Amino acid sequence: MRVLVTGGAGFIGGAICRHLTARGDQVVVLDSLAAHKEPPAHLPDSVELIVGDLADDDALRDAVAGVDAVCHQAARVGLGVDFDDVTAYVADNDAGTANLLRALWRRSFTGRLVVASSMVVYGEGRYRCPEHGDARAEPRRTADLDAGRFEPRCPRCGAALAWAPVPEDAPLDPRNVYAATKVHTEHLSTLYGRESGARVCALRYHNVYGPHMPRDTPYAGVAAIFRSALEAGKAPRVFEDGAQTRDFVHVDDVARANLAALDGDWAGACNIASGEPHTVGDMAAALAAGFEDAPAPVVTGEYRLGDVRHVVASPDLAAEALGFRAETRFAEGMAAFARDPLR
């Protein structure tokens, strides 16, 4: 199979390329290399690399020619710095996806299309009130966060809400710019599938970590930020009270999920997660344990308004539809991540 991987020189895209080439697939990568001075060493030699971005019609035309499947990973990720980043996110993620889909349309592509989405499309996760059952957490208020009131409350009675696993049919509720662009990526890709007959699968990644993550930048994941601090001999700074709950999934498991989606017939969205939830504080402590004489994590009480409190996936549909279950356990994955190379 000949597969195009957009963003294939990046963290997740590179892992997908390694898994595809290892099993004998032909891989074409379209990547601007904006985050690299040269093609990264972790990209397999057999990959056909086209240097260009999703605004380059010529590069896109060359990239989609003759491919049997497309794995769309290219995106601007993370929360960014502030709302001033909005145009960059929309240009890279919304317009970039639209340009890719137009190039596929012009080529009459009807093969398999797998797109990278994210848990952030859900906004806050699923919650239950002891009296009223399922409840939607309201958008966070600055006054509550300033006072250290981080846990969401029932909008009807004010009782503390307990989180529950989020299924794929949960309402979409993006609460930051990146999340809004990921919802649009899903919608545009689904529309392309309806118009063209292509089979489209959106993979909603939860917190991905592993080798070749980018180092500490405003767009890096929390695992990379903590790892960078520990390498510098500094304590990881844990926001809020450290009790935010997430699902941390290893990049090799995410790559395996992409291969399962490329090989399968499932059309729709699937959570891609480990099924083993932990708090951000747990993750900081596990990562610090992998460093000799590392300073203990510091809980700061700081917050970012665009963050969410708890979002934990149900992995059941991915198991049923794709045959995918994560293999890397939290403890072993974090121990390895303490030594993994970063970008």
Short mmCIF file of C-alpha atoms in Angstrom, two decimals:
data_model
loop_
_atom_site.label_atom_id
_atom_site.label_comp_id
_atom_site.label_asym_id
_atom_site.label_seq_id
_atom_site.Cartn_x
_atom_site.Cartn_y
_atom_site.Cartn_z
CA MET A 1 0.00 0.00 0.00
CA ARG A 2 1.24 3.49 -0.84
CA VAL A 3 0.35 5.89 1.99
CA LEU A 4 0.67 9.66 2.24
CA VAL A 5 1.42 10.88 5.77
CA THR A 6 1.05 14.65 6.14
CA GLY A 7 3.23 15.97 8.93
CA GLY A 8 5.19 12.74 8.72
CA ALA A 9 8.42 14.30 10.01
CA GLY A 10 6.73 15.23 13.29
CA PHE A 11 6.28 13.44 16.58
CA ILE A 12 3.22 11.30 15.85
CA GLY A 13 3.62 11.31 12.07
CA GLY A 14 7.18 10.01 12.39
CA ALA A 15 6.05 7.11 14.56
CA ILE A 16 3.37 6.22 12.01
CA CYS A 17 5.98 6.27 9.23
CA ARG A 18 8.25 3.94 11.19
CA HIS A 19 5.44 1.45 11.73
CA LEU A 20 4.28 1.63 8.09
CA THR A 21 7.76 1.11 6.61
CA ALA A 22 8.51 -1.69 9.09
CA ARG A 23 5.68 -3.73 7.61
CA GLY A 24 6.64 -2.94 4.01
CA ASP A 25 4.32 -0.12 2.97
CA GLN A 26 5.50 2.63 0.62
CA VAL A 27 5.34 5.95 2.46
CA VAL A 28 5.19 9.49 1.07
CA VAL A 29 5.64 12.31 3.57
CA LEU A 30 4.51 15.89 3.03
CA ASP A 31 6.08 18.11 5.68
CA SER A 32 7.21 21.72 5.71
CA LEU A 33 10.10 20.84 8.06
CA ALA A 34 9.33 24.15 9.81
CA ALA A 35 10.15 22.53 13.14
CA HIS A 36 13.37 20.93 11.82
CA LYS A 37 16.63 22.26 10.40
CA GLU A 38 16.84 19.17 8.20
CA PRO A 39 14.95 15.87 7.76
CA PRO A 40 14.89 14.25 11.22
CA ALA A 41 17.06 11.19 11.82
CA HIS A 42 14.07 9.22 13.11
CA LEU A 43 12.40 9.35 9.68
CA PRO A 44 13.09 6.06 7.82
CA ASP A 45 15.43 6.31 4.80
CA SER A 46 12.89 4.61 2.53
CA VAL A 47 10.35 7.42 2.96
CA GLU A 48 9.76 9.68 -0.04
CA LEU A 49 9.92 13.16 1.47
CA ILE A 50 8.21 16.12 -0.21
CA VAL A 51 9.12 19.37 1.52
CA GLY A 52 6.15 21.72 1.45
CA ASP A 53 3.16 22.76 3.49
CA LEU A 54 -0.57 22.40 3.04
CA ALA A 55 -0.79 25.80 1.36
CA ASP A 56 1.50 24.65 -1.49
CA ASP A 57 -0.72 23.39 -4.32
CA ASP A 58 2.19 21.97 -6.31
CA ALA A 59 3.53 20.02 -3.35
CA LEU A 60 0.05 18.74 -2.55
CA ARG A 61 -0.52 17.61 -6.14
CA ASP A 62 2.72 15.64 -6.09
CA ALA A 63 2.00 14.21 -2.63
CA VAL A 64 -1.44 12.81 -3.42
CA ALA A 65 -0.48 11.34 -6.80
CA GLY A 66 -0.83 7.58 -6.83
CA VAL A 67 -1.48 7.03 -3.12
CA ASP A 68 -3.92 4.38 -1.90
CA ALA A 69 -4.50 5.94 1.51
CA VAL A 70 -3.92 9.20 3.37
CA CYS A 71 -3.01 9.67 7.02
CA HIS A 72 -3.48 13.37 7.83
CA GLN A 73 -1.34 14.33 10.84
CA ALA A 74 -0.13 17.83 9.91
CA ALA A 75 -1.46 20.44 12.35
CA ARG A 76 -0.57 23.22 14.72
CA VAL A 77 -1.08 21.67 18.15
CA GLY A 78 -1.41 22.71 21.80
CA LEU A 79 -3.15 25.68 23.39
CA GLY A 80 -0.68 28.21 22.03
CA VAL A 81 0.15 31.44 23.82
CA ASP A 82 -3.12 33.38 23.69
CA PHE A 83 -5.96 34.26 21.31
CA ASP A 84 -3.54 36.16 19.09
CA ASP A 85 -2.62 32.70 17.73
CA VAL A 86 -6.11 32.27 16.25
CA THR A 87 -5.20 33.10 12.65
CA ALA A 88 -2.19 30.77 12.68
CA TYR A 89 -4.30 27.89 13.96
CA VAL A 90 -7.06 28.48 11.42
CA ALA A 91 -4.56 28.83 8.56
CA ASP A 92 -2.67 25.66 9.45
CA ASN A 93 -5.52 23.42 10.60
CA ASP A 94 -8.75 24.58 8.94
CA ALA A 95 -7.38 25.94 5.65
CA GLY A 96 -4.62 23.31 5.57
CA THR A 97 -7.15 20.49 5.81
CA ALA A 98 -9.35 22.15 3.19
CA ASN A 99 -6.39 22.40 0.80
CA LEU A 100 -5.55 18.72 1.28
CA LEU A 101 -9.15 17.67 0.67
CA ARG A 102 -9.35 19.83 -2.46
CA ALA A 103 -6.19 18.17 -3.79
CA LEU A 104 -7.72 14.75 -3.11
CA TRP A 105 -10.96 15.80 -4.81
CA ARG A 106 -9.10 16.93 -7.92
CA ARG A 107 -7.39 13.54 -8.00
CA SER A 108 -10.76 11.76 -7.57
CA PHE A 109 -9.40 10.02 -4.48
CA THR A 110 -11.82 7.48 -2.97
CA GLY A 111 -9.41 5.51 -0.81
CA ARG A 112 -8.95 5.42 2.94
CA LEU A 113 -8.58 8.76 4.78
CA VAL A 114 -7.54 8.78 8.42
CA VAL A 115 -7.37 12.16 10.16
CA ALA A 116 -5.82 13.12 13.47
CA SER A 117 -8.33 14.62 15.87
CA SER A 118 -8.13 15.10 19.62
CA MET A 119 -9.87 14.66 22.93
CA VAL A 120 -10.14 18.46 23.06
CA VAL A 121 -13.22 18.31 20.81
CA TYR A 122 -15.22 17.22 23.87
CA GLY A 123 -14.25 20.25 25.96
CA GLU A 124 -14.84 19.12 29.50
CA GLY A 125 -15.37 15.39 29.71
CA ARG A 126 -18.41 13.49 30.87
CA TYR A 127 -19.72 14.13 34.40
CA ARG A 128 -22.37 12.72 36.69
CA CYS A 129 -24.24 14.44 39.48
CA PRO A 130 -25.25 12.20 42.42
CA GLU A 131 -28.80 13.58 42.20
CA HIS A 132 -29.35 14.52 38.56
CA GLY A 133 -27.26 11.94 36.68
CA ASP A 134 -25.38 13.01 33.56
CA ALA A 135 -24.56 16.73 33.68
CA ARG A 136 -22.65 19.14 31.46
CA ALA A 137 -19.90 21.09 33.18
CA GLU A 138 -20.28 24.80 32.53
CA PRO A 139 -17.37 26.85 31.11
CA ARG A 140 -14.82 27.67 33.78
CA ARG A 141 -14.99 31.07 35.43
CA THR A 142 -11.95 33.14 36.31
CA ALA A 143 -13.33 33.97 39.76
CA ASP A 144 -13.59 30.27 40.66
CA LEU A 145 -10.13 29.48 39.36
CA ASP A 146 -8.59 32.45 41.17
CA ALA A 147 -10.14 31.12 44.38
CA GLY A 148 -8.78 27.62 43.79
CA ARG A 149 -12.20 26.14 43.01
CA PHE A 150 -11.16 23.85 40.17
CA GLU A 151 -13.76 21.08 40.32
CA PRO A 152 -16.89 21.52 38.19
CA ARG A 153 -20.27 21.69 39.90
CA CYS A 154 -23.72 20.57 38.82
CA PRO A 155 -25.40 23.50 37.03
CA ARG A 156 -28.73 22.53 38.62
CA CYS A 157 -27.91 21.88 42.28
CA GLY A 158 -24.28 22.91 42.75
CA ALA A 159 -23.13 19.46 43.91
CA ALA A 160 -19.65 18.24 43.06
CA LEU A 161 -19.57 16.28 39.79
CA ALA A 162 -17.74 12.99 39.32
CA TRP A 163 -16.06 12.29 35.97
CA ALA A 164 -16.99 9.32 33.82
CA PRO A 165 -15.47 7.92 30.58
CA VAL A 166 -16.38 9.91 27.46
CA PRO A 167 -17.91 7.94 24.56
CA GLU A 168 -17.60 9.08 20.96
CA ASP A 169 -21.24 10.17 20.76
CA ALA A 170 -20.76 12.77 23.51
CA PRO A 171 -21.62 16.34 22.43
CA LEU A 172 -18.72 18.27 20.94
CA ASP A 173 -17.90 21.37 22.97
CA PRO A 174 -14.56 22.94 21.94
CA ARG A 175 -13.26 25.34 24.58
CA ASN A 176 -10.14 26.74 22.93
CA VAL A 177 -9.05 27.68 19.41
CA TYR A 178 -7.13 24.45 18.78
CA ALA A 179 -10.17 22.43 19.79
CA ALA A 180 -12.40 24.41 17.42
CA THR A 181 -10.04 23.71 14.51
CA LYS A 182 -10.03 19.99 15.30
CA VAL A 183 -13.83 19.90 15.22
CA HIS A 184 -13.71 21.62 11.83
CA THR A 185 -11.09 19.14 10.60
CA GLU A 186 -13.45 16.30 11.47
CA HIS A 187 -16.43 17.99 9.84
CA LEU A 188 -14.61 18.87 6.61
CA SER A 189 -13.19 15.36 6.32
CA THR A 190 -16.57 13.76 6.94
CA LEU A 191 -18.12 15.94 4.26
CA TYR A 192 -15.38 14.94 1.86
CA GLY A 193 -16.18 11.29 2.53
CA ARG A 194 -19.87 11.86 1.80
CA GLU A 195 -19.18 13.72 -1.44
CA SER A 196 -16.43 11.43 -2.75
CA GLY A 197 -17.28 8.01 -1.33
CA ALA A 198 -13.95 7.83 0.50
CA ARG A 199 -13.94 6.03 3.86
CA VAL A 200 -13.01 8.53 6.57
CA CYS A 201 -11.95 7.75 10.13
CA ALA A 202 -11.11 10.43 12.74
CA LEU A 203 -8.88 9.35 15.61
CA ARG A 204 -9.39 11.41 18.77
CA TYR A 205 -6.02 11.20 20.47
CA HIS A 206 -5.79 11.64 24.19
CA ASN A 207 -2.53 12.82 25.82
CA VAL A 208 0.20 11.38 23.61
CA TYR A 209 3.77 11.02 24.88
CA GLY A 210 6.94 9.19 23.88
CA PRO A 211 10.22 9.55 21.99
CA HIS A 212 10.81 12.54 19.68
CA MET A 213 8.26 14.80 21.36
CA PRO A 214 9.13 18.46 20.84
CA ARG A 215 10.89 20.05 23.77
CA ASP A 216 9.41 22.75 25.99
CA THR A 217 7.52 25.23 23.79
CA PRO A 218 4.15 26.97 24.26
CA TYR A 219 2.74 24.31 21.91
CA ALA A 220 4.27 21.23 23.59
CA GLY A 221 2.29 18.69 25.57
CA VAL A 222 2.49 18.70 29.36
CA ALA A 223 4.60 15.53 29.39
CA ALA A 224 7.30 17.22 27.29
CA ILE A 225 7.17 20.37 29.42
CA PHE A 226 7.70 18.34 32.60
CA ARG A 227 10.44 16.25 31.00
CA SER A 228 12.28 19.40 29.82
CA ALA A 229 12.15 20.86 33.33
CA LEU A 230 13.56 17.69 34.87
CA GLU A 231 16.39 17.58 32.32
CA ALA A 232 17.29 21.13 33.37
CA GLY A 233 17.32 20.08 37.03
CA LYS A 234 14.12 21.99 37.77
CA ALA A 235 10.95 20.82 39.45
CA PRO A 236 7.96 20.26 37.15
CA ARG A 237 5.40 22.99 37.80
CA VAL A 238 1.99 21.35 38.11
CA PHE A 239 -0.93 23.70 37.49
CA GLU A 240 -4.12 23.88 39.55
CA ASP A 241 -3.92 21.25 42.32
CA GLY A 242 -2.55 18.47 40.13
CA ALA A 243 -5.76 16.46 40.31
CA GLN A 244 -6.78 17.03 36.67
CA THR A 245 -7.50 13.61 35.18
CA ARG A 246 -6.23 12.56 31.77
CA ASP A 247 -5.43 9.46 29.74
CA PHE A 248 -1.75 9.29 28.73
CA VAL A 249 -1.23 7.11 25.64
CA HIS A 250 2.15 6.13 24.18
CA VAL A 251 3.00 7.30 20.66
CA ASP A 252 3.71 3.73 19.49
CA ASP A 253 0.17 2.78 20.49
CA VAL A 254 -1.15 5.79 18.58
CA ALA A 255 0.83 4.67 15.52
CA ARG A 256 -0.64 1.16 15.83
CA ALA A 257 -4.13 2.69 16.00
CA ASN A 258 -3.48 4.58 12.78
CA LEU A 259 -2.40 1.40 10.99
CA ALA A 260 -5.51 -0.37 12.25
CA ALA A 261 -7.65 2.50 10.95
CA LEU A 262 -5.87 2.50 7.58
CA ASP A 263 -6.47 -1.23 7.23
CA GLY A 264 -10.08 -1.24 8.41
CA ASP A 265 -13.46 -0.15 7.10
CA TRP A 266 -14.70 1.83 10.09
CA ALA A 267 -16.06 5.26 9.20
CA GLY A 268 -16.51 7.71 12.05
CA ALA A 269 -14.62 8.83 15.13
CA CYS A 270 -12.75 6.71 17.68
CA ASN A 271 -11.09 7.61 20.96
CA ILE A 272 -7.44 6.56 21.00
CA ALA A 273 -6.41 6.17 24.62
CA SER A 274 -4.72 3.80 27.03
CA GLY A 275 -7.83 3.13 29.10
CA GLU A 276 -5.70 3.79 32.21
CA PRO A 277 -6.54 7.27 33.58
CA HIS A 278 -4.15 9.17 35.84
CA THR A 279 -3.90 12.67 37.21
CA VAL A 280 -1.43 15.23 35.93
CA GLY A 281 0.17 15.08 39.37
CA ASP A 282 0.58 11.31 39.01
CA MET A 283 2.30 11.83 35.69
CA ALA A 284 4.70 14.45 37.05
CA ALA A 285 5.64 12.19 39.97
CA ALA A 286 6.12 9.13 37.72
CA LEU A 287 8.34 11.09 35.36
CA ALA A 288 10.39 12.60 38.20
CA ALA A 289 10.96 9.09 39.57
CA GLY A 290 12.85 8.27 36.37
CA PHE A 291 15.51 10.89 37.12
CA GLU A 292 18.19 10.46 39.75
CA ASP A 293 17.96 13.07 42.55
CA ALA A 294 15.24 14.93 40.67
CA PRO A 295 13.39 17.72 42.51
CA ALA A 296 9.83 16.83 43.47
CA PRO A 297 7.04 18.35 41.39
CA VAL A 298 5.66 21.66 42.69
CA VAL A 299 1.90 22.26 42.68
CA THR A 300 1.49 25.95 41.83
CA GLY A 301 -2.24 26.67 41.70
CA GLU A 302 -1.72 28.41 38.35
CA TYR A 303 -4.24 27.76 35.61
CA ARG A 304 -5.05 28.35 31.96
CA LEU A 305 -8.63 29.33 31.27
CA GLY A 306 -8.73 27.23 28.08
CA ASP A 307 -7.78 24.04 29.93
CA VAL A 308 -10.37 21.52 31.06
CA ARG A 309 -10.53 19.72 34.39
CA HIS A 310 -11.18 16.06 33.61
CA VAL A 311 -11.41 14.30 30.26
CA VAL A 312 -11.00 10.53 30.14
CA ALA A 313 -11.84 8.35 27.16
CA SER A 314 -13.82 5.20 26.81
CA PRO A 315 -11.58 2.91 24.69
CA ASP A 316 -14.38 0.44 23.93
CA LEU A 317 -15.32 1.59 20.42
CA ALA A 318 -11.71 1.53 19.20
CA ALA A 319 -11.45 -2.05 20.43
CA GLU A 320 -14.68 -3.03 18.70
CA ALA A 321 -14.34 -1.05 15.45
CA LEU A 322 -10.58 -1.13 14.90
CA GLY A 323 -9.44 -4.06 17.02
CA PHE A 324 -7.18 -1.60 18.86
CA ARG A 325 -6.11 -1.82 22.49
CA ALA A 326 -3.14 0.10 23.88
CA GLU A 327 -0.22 -2.08 24.94
CA THR A 328 2.06 0.30 26.85
CA ARG A 329 1.19 0.60 30.53
CA PHE A 330 1.54 3.92 32.31
CA ALA A 331 4.38 2.96 34.67
CA GLU A 332 6.59 1.38 32.02
CA GLY A 333 5.82 4.11 29.49
CA MET A 334 6.74 6.94 31.86
CA ALA A 335 9.91 5.15 32.99
CA ALA A 336 11.00 4.88 29.35
CA PHE A 337 9.95 8.45 28.56
CA ALA A 338 12.36 9.74 31.22
CA ARG A 339 15.19 8.48 28.94
CA ASP A 340 13.64 8.92 25.47
CA PRO A 341 15.19 11.43 23.03
CA LEU A 342 13.24 14.67 22.53
CA ARG A 343 13.18 16.88 19.47
#
